[in-house]
mmCIF file of C-alpha atoms in Angstrom:
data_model
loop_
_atom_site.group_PDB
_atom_site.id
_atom_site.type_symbol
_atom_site.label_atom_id
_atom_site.label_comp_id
_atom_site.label_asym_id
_atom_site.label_seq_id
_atom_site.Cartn_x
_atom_site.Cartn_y
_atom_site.Cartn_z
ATOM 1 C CA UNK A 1 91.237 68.079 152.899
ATOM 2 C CA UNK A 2 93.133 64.709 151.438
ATOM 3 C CA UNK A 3 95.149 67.574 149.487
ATOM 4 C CA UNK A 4 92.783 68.495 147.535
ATOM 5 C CA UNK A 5 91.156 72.276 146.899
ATOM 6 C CA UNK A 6 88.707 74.025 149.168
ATOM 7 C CA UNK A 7 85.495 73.968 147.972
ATOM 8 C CA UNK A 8 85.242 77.669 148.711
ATOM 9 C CA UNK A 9 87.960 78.363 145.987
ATOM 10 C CA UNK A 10 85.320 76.981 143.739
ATOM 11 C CA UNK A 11 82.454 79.332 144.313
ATOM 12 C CA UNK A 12 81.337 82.032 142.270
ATOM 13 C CA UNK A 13 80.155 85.210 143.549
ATOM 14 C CA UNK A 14 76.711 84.875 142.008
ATOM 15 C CA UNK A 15 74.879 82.969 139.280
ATOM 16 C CA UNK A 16 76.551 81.532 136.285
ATOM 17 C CA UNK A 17 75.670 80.276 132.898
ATOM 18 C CA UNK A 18 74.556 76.916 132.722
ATOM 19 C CA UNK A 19 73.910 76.647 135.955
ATOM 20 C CA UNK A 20 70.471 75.416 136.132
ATOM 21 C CA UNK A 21 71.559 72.426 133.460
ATOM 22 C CA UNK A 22 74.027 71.881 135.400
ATOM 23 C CA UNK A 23 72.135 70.986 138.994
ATOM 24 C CA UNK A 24 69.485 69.045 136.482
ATOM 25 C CA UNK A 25 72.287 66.989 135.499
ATOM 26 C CA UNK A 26 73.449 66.335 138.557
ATOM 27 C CA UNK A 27 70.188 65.798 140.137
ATOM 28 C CA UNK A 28 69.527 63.062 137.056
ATOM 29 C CA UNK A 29 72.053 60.909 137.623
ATOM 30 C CA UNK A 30 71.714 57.090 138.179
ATOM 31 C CA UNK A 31 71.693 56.318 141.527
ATOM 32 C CA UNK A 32 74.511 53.857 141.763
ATOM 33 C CA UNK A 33 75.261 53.516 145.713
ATOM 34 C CA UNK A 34 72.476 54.657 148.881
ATOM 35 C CA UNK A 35 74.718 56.021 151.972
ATOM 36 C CA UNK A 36 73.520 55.367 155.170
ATOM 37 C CA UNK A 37 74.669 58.192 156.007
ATOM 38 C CA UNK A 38 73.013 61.987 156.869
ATOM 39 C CA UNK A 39 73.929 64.526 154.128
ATOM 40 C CA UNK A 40 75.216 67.530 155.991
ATOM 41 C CA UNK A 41 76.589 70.896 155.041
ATOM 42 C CA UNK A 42 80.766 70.569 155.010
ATOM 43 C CA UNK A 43 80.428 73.858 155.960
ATOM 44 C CA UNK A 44 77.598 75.123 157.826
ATOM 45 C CA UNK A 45 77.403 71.819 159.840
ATOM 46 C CA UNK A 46 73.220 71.671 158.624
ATOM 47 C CA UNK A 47 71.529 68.831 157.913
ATOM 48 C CA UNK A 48 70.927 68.888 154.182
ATOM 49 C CA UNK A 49 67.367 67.265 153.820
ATOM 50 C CA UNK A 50 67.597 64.373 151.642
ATOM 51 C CA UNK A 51 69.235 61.161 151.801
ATOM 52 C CA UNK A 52 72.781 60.730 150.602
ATOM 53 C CA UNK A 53 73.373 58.939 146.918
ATOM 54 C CA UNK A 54 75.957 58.173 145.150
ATOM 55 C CA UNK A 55 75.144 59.006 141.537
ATOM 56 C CA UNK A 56 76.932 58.396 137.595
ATOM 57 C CA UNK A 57 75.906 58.798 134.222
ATOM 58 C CA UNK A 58 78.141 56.285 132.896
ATOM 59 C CA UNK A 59 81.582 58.433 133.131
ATOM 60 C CA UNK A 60 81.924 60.463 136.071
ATOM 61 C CA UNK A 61 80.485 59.577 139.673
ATOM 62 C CA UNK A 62 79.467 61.894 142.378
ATOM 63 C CA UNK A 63 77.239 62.295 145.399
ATOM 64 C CA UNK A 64 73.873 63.772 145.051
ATOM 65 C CA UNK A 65 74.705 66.921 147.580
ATOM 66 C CA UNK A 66 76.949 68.008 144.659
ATOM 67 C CA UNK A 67 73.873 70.150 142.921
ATOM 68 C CA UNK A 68 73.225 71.210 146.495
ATOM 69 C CA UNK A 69 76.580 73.258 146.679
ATOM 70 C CA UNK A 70 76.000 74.167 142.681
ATOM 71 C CA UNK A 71 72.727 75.318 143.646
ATOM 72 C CA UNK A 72 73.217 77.066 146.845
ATOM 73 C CA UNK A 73 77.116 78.554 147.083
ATOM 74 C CA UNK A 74 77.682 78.686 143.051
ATOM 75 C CA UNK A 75 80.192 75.719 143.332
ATOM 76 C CA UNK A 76 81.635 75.605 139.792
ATOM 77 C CA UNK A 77 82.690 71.867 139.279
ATOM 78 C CA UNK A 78 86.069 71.404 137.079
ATOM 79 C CA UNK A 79 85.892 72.669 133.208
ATOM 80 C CA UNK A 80 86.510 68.996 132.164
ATOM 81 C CA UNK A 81 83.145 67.982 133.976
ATOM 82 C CA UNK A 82 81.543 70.876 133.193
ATOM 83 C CA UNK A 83 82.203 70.487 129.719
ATOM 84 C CA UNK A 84 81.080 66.894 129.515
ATOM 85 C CA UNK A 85 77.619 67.290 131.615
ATOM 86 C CA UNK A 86 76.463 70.255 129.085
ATOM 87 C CA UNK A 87 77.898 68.041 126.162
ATOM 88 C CA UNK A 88 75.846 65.413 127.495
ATOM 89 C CA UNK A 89 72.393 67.774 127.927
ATOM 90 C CA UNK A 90 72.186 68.389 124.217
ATOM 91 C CA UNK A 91 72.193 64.516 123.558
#
């Protein structure tokens, strides 16, 4: 929506590499902002089991669900973000 891509453009017909640095990197983040709100699915409509957080590592920000679509539909994020999170894993 907003004019932006679907997510499901995004996803990968199976595992990629990186992957797993990738959702640890996510997952790490600092927790900048706690949502009051359920995480859910976009697309199944399921209650994702965990509560929603904004996260950051200094640069980017994102919501914690993020490694949930990484982990579960092979959601590969933009190169440029891509690029920086591994950059940032050998630090």
């Amino acid at each position: 929506g907003r004019g932006y891509p679907s997510m499901r453009d995004c996803f990968e017909a199976g595992e990629y590499t990186n992957k797993e640095k990738i959702i640890h990197s996510l997952r790490t983040g600092k927790i900048d902002m706690v949502s009051m709100a359920r995480a859910i699915d976009v697309l199944t409509g399921e209650l994702i089991p965990w509560e929603k957080l904004g996260m950051s590592d200094g640069k980017y920000m994102w919501w914690n669900t993020l490694a949930y679509y990484v982990e579960k539909y092979n959601l590969r994020l933009p190169e440029a973000f891509e690029k920086h999170i591994l950059e940032k894993t050998r630090e």
